[in-house]
Amino acid sequence: MTPYILFLSAEHFHFSGVMAVVSGGLFMSFRAHEIFKTGTTRINMTGVWNTLIFVMNALVFVLIGLELPDIINGLGDISLMEGIKYGLIISLIVIVVRLLWIYPVAHLPRWFSEKARRDPSPGWKNPLIIGWAGMRGVVSLATALSIPVMMNSQAEFPMRNLIIFITFVVIFVTLVFQGLTLPLIIKLTKIGEIDHILPSHEQQAGIQMRLDKLAVHKLDNEYNDAVNSNGLLENLKKRWKVISNFTRIISILLKCVPTDEMIWQNIIK
């Protein structure tokens, strides 16, 4: 019901209902960790939303294909080639402007904040990748389609079809041209990870060690009497302590002795 309430409320006060729904969705995404608190809920939510996003994106581009002939016919005195030319010019401006502002945004905070300087420098490669990854899509189309057909004077909104057509061209250029060339740029720049990421077998050992610590801690604090009077629980506690100590040793060896990942995975198991 939330999208309908946002849309109708915005339209009632003569604002853009489409942009209200988009803004509400961004707010919900930002606050999702507060609304969906349990891990099971978040996992289910992620699966559902990934499916819905895929379906909605497909429907949006089907809408583009259905609307495009009517938009082209409504260009009026402007020819198709002129519309494409305008769209290519705007696409070039969009790409260049994004690349121009991404570098100051990435580097200027390091000049004014000591905390920002503690993080690794983004260099020139990371801003280039971020700038080149600025594809346009659903939000751009929603913004263009939110332009009213008629103004308050009951006159048609000037150049509405041209604006929507230019938006179609920008979406196509950024998705196809930038999307297809992005892997090539990543490969040519030979970009690496800024943050140190542990190998999967080291992450698995660390997670196992923390889980064993939590299990022993819970038994000591909440079930201490039951453990002392129950041989099975006492043996289980001793086993977890042994596993925790063994995993700690394994995690230390992983940092000191380079070896095959599969060997360590078999040892942990």
Tab-separated table of C-alpha atoms in Angstrom:
chain	number	residue	atom	x	y	z
A	1	MET	CA	0.000	0.000	0.000
A	2	THR	CA	2.939	2.346	0.619
A	3	PRO	CA	3.579	3.226	-3.076
A	4	TYR	CA	-0.108	4.047	-3.623
A	5	ILE	CA	-0.268	6.247	-0.518
A	6	LEU	CA	2.885	8.105	-1.552
A	7	PHE	CA	1.664	8.560	-5.126
A	8	LEU	CA	-1.832	9.755	-4.223
A	9	SER	CA	-0.567	12.062	-1.464
A	10	ALA	CA	1.951	13.714	-3.768
A	11	GLU	CA	-0.601	14.140	-6.571
A	12	HIS	CA	-3.097	15.643	-4.119
A	13	PHE	CA	-0.626	18.402	-3.253
A	14	HIS	CA	0.311	18.850	-6.953
A	15	PHE	CA	3.732	17.206	-6.692
A	16	SER	CA	5.150	14.390	-8.798
A	17	GLY	CA	3.667	11.083	-7.703
A	18	VAL	CA	6.333	9.119	-9.598
A	19	MET	CA	9.194	10.908	-7.853
A	20	ALA	CA	7.441	10.497	-4.494
A	21	VAL	CA	7.340	6.720	-4.991
A	22	VAL	CA	11.003	6.668	-6.056
A	23	SER	CA	11.999	8.737	-3.021
A	24	GLY	CA	9.970	6.476	-0.739
A	25	GLY	CA	11.665	3.413	-2.186
A	26	LEU	CA	15.112	4.938	-1.606
A	27	PHE	CA	14.157	5.781	1.989
A	28	MET	CA	12.873	2.242	2.615
A	29	SER	CA	16.085	0.807	1.176
A	30	PHE	CA	18.180	3.041	3.454
A	31	ARG	CA	16.153	2.017	6.538
A	32	ALA	CA	15.716	-1.650	5.606
A	33	HIS	CA	18.060	-2.844	8.367
A	34	GLU	CA	15.794	-1.203	10.972
A	35	ILE	CA	12.540	-2.544	9.523
A	36	PHE	CA	13.724	-6.077	8.702
A	37	LYS	CA	15.777	-6.983	11.768
A	38	THR	CA	16.105	-10.776	11.653
A	39	GLY	CA	18.536	-12.519	9.334
A	40	THR	CA	15.879	-14.884	7.969
A	41	THR	CA	13.642	-11.959	7.049
A	42	ARG	CA	16.465	-10.151	5.274
A	43	ILE	CA	17.454	-13.262	3.319
A	44	ASN	CA	13.854	-13.828	2.187
A	45	MET	CA	13.451	-10.129	1.439
A	46	THR	CA	16.596	-10.131	-0.711
A	47	GLY	CA	15.382	-13.070	-2.786
A	48	VAL	CA	11.926	-11.593	-3.287
A	49	TRP	CA	13.190	-8.124	-4.172
A	50	ASN	CA	15.825	-9.429	-6.592
A	51	THR	CA	13.070	-11.274	-8.454
A	52	LEU	CA	10.723	-8.268	-8.394
A	53	ILE	CA	13.477	-5.881	-9.557
A	54	PHE	CA	14.274	-8.189	-12.471
A	55	VAL	CA	10.607	-8.419	-13.473
A	56	MET	CA	10.009	-4.662	-13.093
A	57	ASN	CA	13.108	-3.765	-15.102
A	58	ALA	CA	11.929	-6.097	-17.849
A	59	LEU	CA	8.478	-4.472	-17.805
A	60	VAL	CA	10.016	-0.980	-17.968
A	61	PHE	CA	11.992	-1.790	-21.087
A	62	VAL	CA	8.958	-3.446	-22.627
A	63	LEU	CA	7.165	-0.153	-21.904
A	64	ILE	CA	9.961	1.701	-23.679
A	65	GLY	CA	9.479	-0.467	-26.759
A	66	LEU	CA	5.702	0.018	-26.732
A	67	GLU	CA	5.846	3.790	-26.182
A	68	LEU	CA	8.672	4.555	-28.600
A	69	PRO	CA	6.584	4.536	-31.837
A	70	ASP	CA	4.042	6.961	-30.360
A	71	ILE	CA	6.831	9.187	-29.046
A	72	ILE	CA	8.513	9.263	-32.466
A	73	ASN	CA	5.224	10.108	-34.176
A	74	GLY	CA	4.701	12.926	-31.678
A	75	LEU	CA	7.997	14.670	-32.386
A	76	GLY	CA	6.225	17.018	-34.775
A	77	ASP	CA	8.547	19.300	-36.740
A	78	ILE	CA	11.655	17.616	-35.334
A	79	SER	CA	12.890	14.748	-37.475
A	80	LEU	CA	14.013	11.390	-36.124
A	81	MET	CA	17.655	12.083	-36.986
A	82	GLU	CA	17.550	15.417	-35.175
A	83	GLY	CA	16.121	13.705	-32.097
A	84	ILE	CA	18.871	11.076	-32.213
A	85	LYS	CA	21.498	13.831	-32.621
A	86	TYR	CA	20.144	15.677	-29.590
A	87	GLY	CA	20.085	12.422	-27.626
A	88	LEU	CA	23.722	11.632	-28.510
A	89	ILE	CA	24.816	15.141	-27.512
A	90	ILE	CA	23.007	14.875	-24.173
A	91	SER	CA	24.475	11.399	-23.634
A	92	LEU	CA	27.989	12.756	-24.217
A	93	ILE	CA	27.339	15.628	-21.802
A	94	VAL	CA	25.970	13.235	-19.158
A	95	ILE	CA	29.023	10.959	-19.412
A	96	VAL	CA	31.558	13.814	-19.380
A	97	VAL	CA	29.892	15.692	-16.506
A	98	ARG	CA	29.783	12.535	-14.376
A	99	LEU	CA	33.470	11.862	-15.009
A	100	LEU	CA	34.328	15.498	-14.222
A	101	TRP	CA	32.554	15.635	-10.874
A	102	ILE	CA	33.451	12.143	-9.653
A	103	TYR	CA	37.150	13.012	-9.282
A	104	PRO	CA	36.635	16.072	-7.024
A	105	VAL	CA	34.079	14.135	-4.971
A	106	ALA	CA	36.586	11.298	-4.516
A	107	HIS	CA	39.635	13.440	-3.688
A	108	LEU	CA	38.465	16.731	-2.128
A	109	PRO	CA	37.290	15.187	1.180
A	110	ARG	CA	40.845	13.905	1.716
A	111	TRP	CA	42.122	17.498	1.688
A	112	PHE	CA	39.772	18.664	4.440
A	113	SER	CA	39.327	15.573	6.634
A	114	GLU	CA	42.066	13.703	8.474
A	115	LYS	CA	39.691	10.769	8.915
A	116	ALA	CA	39.230	10.528	5.141
A	117	ARG	CA	43.013	10.507	4.643
A	118	ARG	CA	43.276	7.367	6.770
A	119	ASP	CA	41.467	5.418	4.065
A	120	PRO	CA	43.417	4.254	1.010
A	121	SER	CA	43.603	6.803	-1.788
A	122	PRO	CA	41.105	6.093	-4.597
A	123	GLY	CA	43.736	7.097	-7.167
A	124	TRP	CA	42.534	7.677	-10.708
A	125	LYS	CA	41.364	4.179	-11.565
A	126	ASN	CA	38.554	3.769	-9.028
A	127	PRO	CA	36.844	7.106	-9.844
A	128	LEU	CA	37.134	6.244	-13.537
A	129	ILE	CA	35.303	2.949	-13.016
A	130	ILE	CA	32.645	4.601	-10.830
A	131	GLY	CA	32.194	7.422	-13.337
A	132	TRP	CA	31.935	5.057	-16.288
A	133	ALA	CA	29.405	2.873	-14.447
A	134	GLY	CA	26.809	5.692	-14.386
A	135	MET	CA	24.222	3.959	-16.542
A	136	ARG	CA	20.790	5.541	-16.786
A	137	GLY	CA	17.627	3.510	-16.530
A	138	VAL	CA	14.370	3.339	-14.630
A	139	VAL	CA	14.783	6.528	-12.587
A	140	SER	CA	15.628	8.610	-15.668
A	141	LEU	CA	12.623	7.198	-17.500
A	142	ALA	CA	10.357	7.805	-14.497
A	143	THR	CA	11.545	11.415	-14.342
A	144	ALA	CA	10.812	11.964	-18.026
A	145	LEU	CA	7.409	10.281	-17.879
A	146	SER	CA	6.457	12.357	-14.827
A	147	ILE	CA	6.356	15.462	-17.037
A	148	PRO	CA	2.657	16.367	-17.310
A	149	VAL	CA	0.953	16.095	-20.675
A	150	MET	CA	-0.992	19.321	-20.107
A	151	MET	CA	-0.026	22.456	-18.214
A	152	ASN	CA	-2.347	24.434	-15.933
A	153	SER	CA	-3.317	26.614	-18.890
A	154	GLN	CA	-4.649	23.466	-20.593
A	155	ALA	CA	-1.898	23.802	-23.212
A	156	GLU	CA	0.333	20.892	-24.134
A	157	PHE	CA	3.663	20.740	-22.349
A	158	PRO	CA	6.224	21.947	-24.940
A	159	MET	CA	8.656	19.368	-26.335
A	160	ARG	CA	7.456	16.637	-23.960
A	161	ASN	CA	7.801	13.898	-26.572
A	162	LEU	CA	11.274	15.147	-27.512
A	163	ILE	CA	12.391	15.067	-23.862
A	164	ILE	CA	11.138	11.497	-23.485
A	165	PHE	CA	12.777	10.467	-26.764
A	166	ILE	CA	16.105	11.998	-25.685
A	167	THR	CA	15.767	10.075	-22.415
A	168	PHE	CA	15.292	6.857	-24.394
A	169	VAL	CA	18.463	7.603	-26.376
A	170	VAL	CA	20.455	8.393	-23.215
A	171	ILE	CA	19.291	5.165	-21.573
A	172	PHE	CA	20.211	3.173	-24.676
A	173	VAL	CA	23.655	4.770	-25.063
A	174	THR	CA	24.630	4.462	-21.407
A	175	LEU	CA	23.323	0.910	-21.008
A	176	VAL	CA	24.678	-0.488	-24.269
A	177	PHE	CA	27.838	1.561	-24.899
A	178	GLN	CA	28.996	2.058	-21.314
A	179	GLY	CA	27.664	-1.294	-20.139
A	180	LEU	CA	29.471	-3.278	-22.831
A	181	THR	CA	32.742	-1.330	-22.500
A	182	LEU	CA	32.854	-1.346	-18.678
A	183	PRO	CA	34.423	-4.850	-18.415
A	184	LEU	CA	37.047	-3.807	-20.971
A	185	ILE	CA	37.927	-0.665	-18.995
A	186	ILE	CA	38.190	-2.673	-15.763
A	187	LYS	CA	40.501	-5.107	-17.533
A	188	LEU	CA	42.675	-2.363	-19.064
A	189	THR	CA	43.063	-0.414	-15.822
A	190	LYS	CA	43.997	-3.610	-13.922
A	191	ILE	CA	42.188	-2.309	-10.883
A	192	GLY	CA	42.711	-4.060	-7.553
A	193	GLU	CA	40.855	-4.171	-4.270
A	194	ILE	CA	41.237	-1.085	-2.064
A	195	ASP	CA	40.432	-2.966	1.138
A	196	HIS	CA	42.231	-6.140	2.102
A	197	ILE	CA	39.835	-9.065	1.677
A	198	LEU	CA	40.613	-12.321	3.439
A	199	PRO	CA	40.503	-15.500	1.361
A	200	SER	CA	37.361	-17.561	1.771
A	201	HIS	CA	39.075	-20.282	3.826
A	202	GLU	CA	40.382	-17.695	6.328
A	203	GLN	CA	36.914	-16.147	6.569
A	204	GLN	CA	35.427	-19.595	7.205
A	205	ALA	CA	37.947	-20.286	9.973
A	206	GLY	CA	37.255	-16.926	11.623
A	207	ILE	CA	33.486	-17.407	11.488
A	208	GLN	CA	33.779	-20.911	12.927
A	209	MET	CA	35.937	-19.621	15.783
A	210	ARG	CA	33.469	-16.862	16.675
A	211	LEU	CA	30.519	-19.270	16.566
A	212	ASP	CA	32.320	-21.695	18.894
A	213	LYS	CA	33.093	-18.869	21.327
A	214	LEU	CA	29.460	-17.773	21.354
A	215	ALA	CA	28.276	-21.346	21.952
A	216	VAL	CA	30.646	-21.848	24.916
A	217	HIS	CA	29.777	-18.412	26.312
A	218	LYS	CA	26.035	-19.161	26.140
A	219	LEU	CA	26.475	-22.499	27.893
A	220	ASP	CA	28.546	-20.904	30.665
A	221	ASN	CA	26.152	-18.010	31.292
A	222	GLU	CA	22.703	-19.512	30.780
A	223	TYR	CA	23.045	-23.266	31.225
A	224	ASN	CA	25.914	-23.642	33.687
A	225	ASP	CA	23.901	-25.732	36.195
A	226	ALA	CA	22.520	-27.955	33.447
A	227	VAL	CA	26.029	-28.465	32.044
A	228	ASN	CA	27.418	-29.506	35.420
A	229	SER	CA	24.601	-32.016	35.982
A	230	ASN	CA	24.423	-33.375	32.436
A	231	GLY	CA	27.325	-35.367	31.085
A	232	LEU	CA	26.205	-34.972	27.473
A	233	LEU	CA	26.178	-31.167	27.686
A	234	GLU	CA	29.500	-31.173	29.497
A	235	ASN	CA	31.068	-33.265	26.740
A	236	LEU	CA	29.524	-30.970	24.140
A	237	LYS	CA	31.016	-27.940	25.882
A	238	LYS	CA	34.465	-29.551	26.028
A	239	ARG	CA	34.196	-30.459	22.364
A	240	TRP	CA	33.362	-26.873	21.411
A	241	LYS	CA	36.312	-25.591	23.455
A	242	VAL	CA	38.645	-28.010	21.691
A	243	ILE	CA	37.247	-27.002	18.287
A	244	SER	CA	37.567	-23.312	19.190
A	245	ASN	CA	41.215	-23.724	20.214
A	246	PHE	CA	41.961	-25.819	17.147
A	247	THR	CA	40.284	-23.270	14.846
A	248	ARG	CA	42.298	-20.459	16.460
A	249	ILE	CA	45.518	-22.339	15.716
A	250	ILE	CA	44.381	-22.964	12.158
A	251	SER	CA	43.599	-19.275	11.654
A	252	ILE	CA	47.093	-18.340	12.868
A	253	LEU	CA	48.709	-20.890	10.563
A	254	LEU	CA	46.654	-19.602	7.640
A	255	LYS	CA	48.293	-16.192	8.048
A	256	CYS	CA	51.812	-17.603	8.386
A	257	VAL	CA	51.967	-20.615	6.083
A	258	PRO	CA	50.734	-20.231	2.469
A	259	THR	CA	49.180	-23.440	1.268
A	260	ASP	CA	46.397	-24.790	-0.850
A	261	GLU	CA	42.899	-23.590	0.077
A	262	MET	CA	41.341	-27.041	-0.292
A	263	ILE	CA	43.754	-28.509	2.288
A	264	TRP	CA	42.690	-25.993	4.937
A	265	GLN	CA	39.022	-26.467	4.119
A	266	ASN	CA	39.402	-30.210	4.684
A	267	ILE	CA	41.233	-29.609	7.982
A	268	ILE	CA	38.486	-27.251	9.199
A	269	LYS	CA	35.797	-29.773	8.302
